[in-house]
């Protein structure tokens, strides 16, 4: 059974108050109109408020006493779809992809058969080439499985919609495919005489192969199956953000039982258990440090570039990494109650809260499909009423359906996406689907995460400030030698900087570490101290020269981390490290402004660091010191103020904000959770590609709209001619094919898209 969440547990509720909430997993939806139909049916129940999301295939329902989850499931079933209670366990179960595999098998099988039918049809249209004697019979036997088995999802959906008095794109697809197939069978078996004879069963040149349209039925089915398959695959990947978040947690943990370490699965860990975390290991769950001191890397969760120093009594978060030192931690929260699981729910809530996007073809088809069906029936009736032969009336009606057969509609979006995403891949841009493109044309504000997006995300030594009379190289050499024995990220930056500037570092002996404060070791027979300036002043009673005090304040004002170096009882100099800004970030900000967008720096780092980075790249607005939950709230605040927000990030801490934003752009050099929660992925780590991504998305959307307009335009213009009997099915098929050629040609123009960045291909 599902977990039913009471909004106010333990409190009395008034009559009709929606005091329960449940989620339903919905099956069988094929378009946005399906979601709207289910939502409408659920909301008709007294004491129910439902919201159905087509993208996530879930319904979130609030209901009052007197309504049961079983009532909700039964209502969805009566609407023609399937539903089951969604279990919220705090873990991701994933899916086996069985439906996707079946759809792929239909696509591949149908394509193998359809290619042969289309090839024979093309041969038949080339003057001077003699088609095989059994052309029609081969086409029939190859097309029949495609129409019956390959197009079965469309037929099934059309029948379900018909039973509930609705018509969608599936209805038109099913009718168009069946009409082309049945007319071809009629033209082959019956011929112009209306009577089946042996002469017609064994085809001859009399039949003029152009009167059969098996290739139309087969080709339309394959094109639309391909579109349905890629859509299903994209929807299945929607849960990957949650899986990526939950996969951050440790799979097992070294728990202390009876004073002995015991490695157990993370699922067996209980609140109150104490466990050990060694350097480099992930912290298994949220807890409190009982013993030990260390630096914990929380950058993937908070965006803070400097590791957090923890000591006994400090709280730590599951999924973060213990950078140095052995820790003993008492578990405080486990499973669905951890911060990591809460962040996963944030991502899901943000995704579910997005405005529902109805595909353009579905919007138009809501009016177009019923009109075509009514027009085809009216054509048949009018021709019969004026005394025309049954064959003539049927031919005119079928011509109406064939001219309206949505082959070009099926190609309009996929071909534009295919060409647009192909060009995007060359530029380092991955567009995930057509539904994300509509937001790009309205975006006016771009939120930029700092760590790993505007900056490199790696601490780097940027300055050596020697005291009066000291050598900068000597200060760096001794400090880097001692720090090379430490695992702390700041120490790594100093040691790396020393090797790059000076080459090989001298050996260090007698290394000792004061967790969270500093280190000491003997270099060339001299004991060297490296650590926080306050540690050297207070613990070692060293005095800091005035010029170094001034230098420290200036460096910290610029957002740098300052480390002091001392030996022989004197403070010899300062080292400053910082998360360096990417060389392309300033140009990227200029490109965004040129597109009329307002860049905003959004980061978990402190104001000094954020302000320094913003000033360096030319950003005027800074929102600093925000946690992942705060990032989501900032996005919502801007949206409520009327802004259309794009978010650019790369870390776990950005995933929920990326999902909440109107347009999420993830750096491909970042985490899987950020990438999967986003709408666009920038494969390269170059921030300048953001401007190209927005331009390419807007142009792809314009191409899709143009394709849809012309696809409908060709068909609508020819519908009156077909109804008047001025177009036989052959000409109708040719017009439909021409509209498809136009759509493909228009999409191919996207290959000429040029980037703003000179270095891009």
mmCIF file of C-alpha atoms in Angstrom, residues 403-617:
data_model
loop_
_atom_site.group_PDB
_atom_site.id
_atom_site.type_symbol
_atom_site.label_atom_id
_atom_site.label_comp_id
_atom_site.label_asym_id
_atom_site.label_seq_id
_atom_site.Cartn_x
_atom_site.Cartn_y
_atom_site.Cartn_z
ATOM 1 C CA UNK A 403 -4.558 14.207 -47.798
ATOM 2 C CA UNK A 404 -4.986 14.782 -44.063
ATOM 3 C CA UNK A 405 -2.844 11.800 -43.088
ATOM 4 C CA UNK A 406 -0.300 13.272 -40.626
ATOM 5 C CA UNK A 407 2.937 12.129 -42.231
ATOM 6 C CA UNK A 408 4.312 15.670 -42.390
ATOM 7 C CA UNK A 409 3.022 16.309 -38.877
ATOM 8 C CA UNK A 410 4.935 13.268 -37.695
ATOM 9 C CA UNK A 411 8.073 14.613 -39.358
ATOM 10 C CA UNK A 412 7.639 18.268 -38.346
ATOM 11 C CA UNK A 413 9.041 17.989 -34.834
ATOM 12 C CA UNK A 414 11.434 14.991 -35.105
ATOM 13 C CA UNK A 415 13.271 16.248 -38.188
ATOM 14 C CA UNK A 416 13.778 19.737 -36.783
ATOM 15 C CA UNK A 417 14.972 18.230 -33.511
ATOM 16 C CA UNK A 418 17.228 15.778 -35.324
ATOM 17 C CA UNK A 419 18.970 18.487 -37.324
ATOM 18 C CA UNK A 420 18.922 21.005 -34.480
ATOM 19 C CA UNK A 421 20.337 18.583 -31.919
ATOM 20 C CA UNK A 422 22.912 17.338 -34.415
ATOM 21 C CA UNK A 423 24.157 20.865 -34.962
ATOM 22 C CA UNK A 424 23.903 21.470 -31.227
ATOM 23 C CA UNK A 425 26.122 18.464 -30.500
ATOM 24 C CA UNK A 426 28.784 19.990 -32.747
ATOM 25 C CA UNK A 427 28.587 23.154 -30.636
ATOM 26 C CA UNK A 428 28.506 21.287 -27.311
ATOM 27 C CA UNK A 429 24.733 21.598 -26.769
ATOM 28 C CA UNK A 430 22.263 18.780 -26.018
ATOM 29 C CA UNK A 431 18.566 19.597 -26.446
ATOM 30 C CA UNK A 432 16.482 17.015 -24.578
ATOM 31 C CA UNK A 433 13.120 17.396 -26.311
ATOM 32 C CA UNK A 434 10.602 19.667 -28.025
ATOM 33 C CA UNK A 435 8.796 20.565 -24.825
ATOM 34 C CA UNK A 436 11.781 22.529 -23.469
ATOM 35 C CA UNK A 437 12.044 24.863 -26.452
ATOM 36 C CA UNK A 438 8.999 27.022 -25.800
ATOM 37 C CA UNK A 439 10.605 28.586 -22.729
ATOM 38 C CA UNK A 440 13.726 29.743 -24.571
ATOM 39 C CA UNK A 441 12.017 32.472 -26.554
ATOM 40 C CA UNK A 442 10.631 34.086 -23.374
ATOM 41 C CA UNK A 443 13.648 33.831 -21.066
ATOM 42 C CA UNK A 444 14.757 37.216 -19.730
ATOM 43 C CA UNK A 445 16.846 36.309 -16.654
ATOM 44 C CA UNK A 446 19.766 33.870 -16.400
ATOM 45 C CA UNK A 447 20.866 32.612 -12.978
ATOM 46 C CA UNK A 448 24.488 31.427 -12.981
ATOM 47 C CA UNK A 449 25.853 29.114 -10.326
ATOM 48 C CA UNK A 450 29.403 30.052 -9.295
ATOM 49 C CA UNK A 451 31.392 26.948 -8.397
ATOM 50 C CA UNK A 452 32.123 24.839 -11.476
ATOM 51 C CA UNK A 453 30.042 27.069 -13.755
ATOM 52 C CA UNK A 454 31.525 30.558 -13.662
ATOM 53 C CA UNK A 455 34.626 29.278 -11.858
ATOM 54 C CA UNK A 456 36.708 26.147 -12.366
ATOM 55 C CA UNK A 457 35.588 24.553 -9.076
ATOM 56 C CA UNK A 458 39.211 23.807 -8.107
ATOM 57 C CA UNK A 459 41.257 25.696 -5.509
ATOM 58 C CA UNK A 460 44.344 27.328 -7.033
ATOM 59 C CA UNK A 461 47.320 29.170 -5.541
ATOM 60 C CA UNK A 462 47.119 32.761 -6.809
ATOM 61 C CA UNK A 463 49.557 34.802 -4.728
ATOM 62 C CA UNK A 464 52.592 34.591 -2.441
ATOM 63 C CA UNK A 465 52.986 37.574 -0.068
ATOM 64 C CA UNK A 466 56.390 37.470 1.690
ATOM 65 C CA UNK A 467 57.180 39.536 4.780
ATOM 66 C CA UNK A 468 59.790 42.280 4.515
ATOM 67 C CA UNK A 469 63.203 40.829 3.733
ATOM 68 C CA UNK A 470 61.857 37.373 2.859
ATOM 69 C CA UNK A 471 62.057 35.565 -0.481
ATOM 70 C CA UNK A 472 58.718 34.635 -2.084
ATOM 71 C CA UNK A 473 60.242 31.471 -3.565
ATOM 72 C CA UNK A 474 61.631 30.412 -0.182
ATOM 73 C CA UNK A 475 58.284 30.975 1.550
ATOM 74 C CA UNK A 476 56.447 28.989 -1.150
ATOM 75 C CA UNK A 477 59.060 26.204 -1.236
ATOM 76 C CA UNK A 478 58.934 25.470 2.490
ATOM 77 C CA UNK A 479 55.114 25.814 2.694
ATOM 78 C CA UNK A 480 54.472 23.638 -0.357
ATOM 79 C CA UNK A 481 56.839 20.946 0.949
ATOM 80 C CA UNK A 482 54.938 20.671 4.233
ATOM 81 C CA UNK A 483 51.494 20.873 2.569
ATOM 82 C CA UNK A 484 52.422 18.109 0.132
ATOM 83 C CA UNK A 485 51.994 15.653 3.008
ATOM 84 C CA UNK A 486 48.412 16.825 3.679
ATOM 85 C CA UNK A 487 45.186 15.698 1.988
ATOM 86 C CA UNK A 488 43.325 18.982 2.540
ATOM 87 C CA UNK A 489 42.140 20.666 -0.722
ATOM 88 C CA UNK A 490 43.786 23.960 0.252
ATOM 89 C CA UNK A 491 47.027 22.088 0.950
ATOM 90 C CA UNK A 492 46.750 20.362 -2.418
ATOM 91 C CA UNK A 493 46.405 23.750 -4.136
ATOM 92 C CA UNK A 494 49.537 25.082 -2.402
ATOM 93 C CA UNK A 495 51.575 21.942 -3.120
ATOM 94 C CA UNK A 496 50.507 21.935 -6.767
ATOM 95 C CA UNK A 497 51.310 25.628 -7.129
ATOM 96 C CA UNK A 498 54.719 25.063 -5.591
ATOM 97 C CA UNK A 499 55.578 22.251 -7.998
ATOM 98 C CA UNK A 500 54.440 24.300 -10.976
ATOM 99 C CA UNK A 501 56.571 27.300 -10.009
ATOM 100 C CA UNK A 502 59.609 25.655 -8.430
ATOM 101 C CA UNK A 503 59.702 22.099 -9.751
ATOM 102 C CA UNK A 504 60.625 19.324 -7.322
ATOM 103 C CA UNK A 505 59.873 20.071 -3.663
ATOM 104 C CA UNK A 506 62.211 19.185 -0.770
ATOM 105 C CA UNK A 507 61.406 16.282 1.531
ATOM 106 C CA UNK A 508 59.504 16.831 4.771
ATOM 107 C CA UNK A 509 59.980 14.882 8.004
ATOM 108 C CA UNK A 510 58.097 14.882 11.288
ATOM 109 C CA UNK A 511 54.824 15.906 9.658
ATOM 110 C CA UNK A 512 51.999 16.665 12.088
ATOM 111 C CA UNK A 513 48.503 17.998 11.518
ATOM 112 C CA UNK A 514 46.195 20.065 13.723
ATOM 113 C CA UNK A 515 42.819 19.300 12.183
ATOM 114 C CA UNK A 516 41.096 22.389 10.852
ATOM 115 C CA UNK A 517 43.934 24.674 11.919
ATOM 116 C CA UNK A 518 47.195 23.873 10.171
ATOM 117 C CA UNK A 519 50.189 21.589 9.726
ATOM 118 C CA UNK A 520 53.853 21.483 10.668
ATOM 119 C CA UNK A 521 56.929 19.618 9.452
ATOM 120 C CA UNK A 522 60.699 19.819 9.210
ATOM 121 C CA UNK A 523 62.166 21.064 5.907
ATOM 122 C CA UNK A 524 65.958 21.377 5.505
ATOM 123 C CA UNK A 525 66.330 20.939 9.255
ATOM 124 C CA UNK A 526 63.909 23.772 10.083
ATOM 125 C CA UNK A 527 60.410 23.281 11.579
ATOM 126 C CA UNK A 528 57.880 25.048 9.331
ATOM 127 C CA UNK A 529 54.338 25.983 10.406
ATOM 128 C CA UNK A 530 51.580 26.447 7.791
ATOM 129 C CA UNK A 531 47.978 27.209 8.704
ATOM 130 C CA UNK A 532 45.337 29.731 9.628
ATOM 131 C CA UNK A 533 46.867 33.130 10.568
ATOM 132 C CA UNK A 534 44.871 33.166 13.825
ATOM 133 C CA UNK A 535 46.293 29.733 14.742
ATOM 134 C CA UNK A 536 49.873 30.899 14.352
ATOM 135 C CA UNK A 537 49.209 34.104 16.291
ATOM 136 C CA UNK A 538 47.169 32.617 19.149
ATOM 137 C CA UNK A 539 48.586 29.085 19.454
ATOM 138 C CA UNK A 540 52.226 29.820 18.654
ATOM 139 C CA UNK A 541 52.374 33.410 19.991
ATOM 140 C CA UNK A 542 53.712 34.792 16.724
ATOM 141 C CA UNK A 543 53.222 38.420 15.760
ATOM 142 C CA UNK A 544 52.062 39.421 12.284
ATOM 143 C CA UNK A 545 53.793 42.420 10.669
ATOM 144 C CA UNK A 546 51.413 45.311 9.820
ATOM 145 C CA UNK A 547 51.981 44.941 6.074
ATOM 146 C CA UNK A 548 50.889 41.287 6.247
ATOM 147 C CA UNK A 549 47.793 42.221 8.282
ATOM 148 C CA UNK A 550 46.830 44.663 5.534
ATOM 149 C CA UNK A 551 47.570 42.079 2.829
ATOM 150 C CA UNK A 552 45.421 39.491 4.639
ATOM 151 C CA UNK A 553 42.440 41.848 4.886
ATOM 152 C CA UNK A 554 42.729 42.803 1.222
ATOM 153 C CA UNK A 555 42.965 39.169 0.090
ATOM 154 C CA UNK A 556 39.975 38.100 2.206
ATOM 155 C CA UNK A 557 37.967 41.055 0.890
ATOM 156 C CA UNK A 558 38.544 39.614 -2.581
ATOM 157 C CA UNK A 559 37.147 36.260 -1.479
ATOM 158 C CA UNK A 560 40.485 34.479 -1.143
ATOM 159 C CA UNK A 561 41.504 31.947 1.507
ATOM 160 C CA UNK A 562 44.667 33.075 3.315
ATOM 161 C CA UNK A 563 47.303 30.727 4.796
ATOM 162 C CA UNK A 564 50.215 31.906 6.953
ATOM 163 C CA UNK A 565 53.787 30.483 6.882
ATOM 164 C CA UNK A 566 56.295 30.661 9.738
ATOM 165 C CA UNK A 567 59.612 29.185 10.931
ATOM 166 C CA UNK A 568 62.250 30.019 13.514
ATOM 167 C CA UNK A 569 59.735 31.958 15.604
ATOM 168 C CA UNK A 570 58.835 34.468 12.875
ATOM 169 C CA UNK A 571 55.897 34.753 10.493
ATOM 170 C CA UNK A 572 57.547 34.734 7.046
ATOM 171 C CA UNK A 573 54.652 35.333 4.636
ATOM 172 C CA UNK A 574 51.128 34.611 3.438
ATOM 173 C CA UNK A 575 49.736 32.419 0.666
ATOM 174 C CA UNK A 576 46.312 32.998 -0.903
ATOM 175 C CA UNK A 577 44.242 30.420 -2.756
ATOM 176 C CA UNK A 578 40.990 30.861 -4.601
ATOM 177 C CA UNK A 579 38.538 29.092 -6.858
ATOM 178 C CA UNK A 580 39.648 30.703 -10.137
ATOM 179 C CA UNK A 581 37.257 32.179 -12.693
ATOM 180 C CA UNK A 582 37.072 30.457 -16.079
ATOM 181 C CA UNK A 583 38.730 32.447 -18.846
ATOM 182 C CA UNK A 584 35.531 32.397 -20.919
ATOM 183 C CA UNK A 585 33.107 33.555 -18.200
ATOM 184 C CA UNK A 586 33.435 37.319 -18.745
ATOM 185 C CA UNK A 587 32.843 36.965 -22.489
ATOM 186 C CA UNK A 588 29.880 34.671 -21.788
ATOM 187 C CA UNK A 589 28.246 37.338 -19.629
ATOM 188 C CA UNK A 590 28.705 39.904 -22.424
ATOM 189 C CA UNK A 591 27.085 37.529 -24.932
ATOM 190 C CA UNK A 592 24.107 36.973 -22.630
ATOM 191 C CA UNK A 593 23.615 40.712 -22.242
ATOM 192 C CA UNK A 594 23.757 41.090 -26.028
ATOM 193 C CA UNK A 595 20.781 38.699 -26.255
ATOM 194 C CA UNK A 596 18.788 40.959 -23.938
ATOM 195 C CA UNK A 597 19.190 38.660 -20.919
ATOM 196 C CA UNK A 598 19.957 39.746 -17.344
ATOM 197 C CA UNK A 599 22.708 37.610 -15.721
ATOM 198 C CA UNK A 600 22.526 36.976 -11.953
ATOM 199 C CA UNK A 601 25.141 35.149 -9.859
ATOM 200 C CA UNK A 602 23.483 32.624 -7.509
ATOM 201 C CA UNK A 603 25.794 30.771 -5.135
ATOM 202 C CA UNK A 604 26.150 29.092 -1.773
ATOM 203 C CA UNK A 605 29.488 30.825 -1.216
ATOM 204 C CA UNK A 606 29.832 33.860 1.038
ATOM 205 C CA UNK A 607 29.240 37.444 -0.106
ATOM 206 C CA UNK A 608 32.911 38.372 -0.314
ATOM 207 C CA UNK A 609 33.772 35.491 -2.633
ATOM 208 C CA UNK A 610 30.625 35.928 -4.711
ATOM 209 C CA UNK A 611 31.083 39.687 -5.015
ATOM 210 C CA UNK A 612 34.674 39.286 -6.160
ATOM 211 C CA UNK A 613 33.739 36.760 -8.857
ATOM 212 C CA UNK A 614 30.781 38.862 -10.027
ATOM 213 C CA UNK A 615 32.943 41.968 -10.347
ATOM 214 C CA UNK A 616 35.536 40.041 -12.335
ATOM 215 C CA UNK A 617 33.056 38.748 -14.932
#
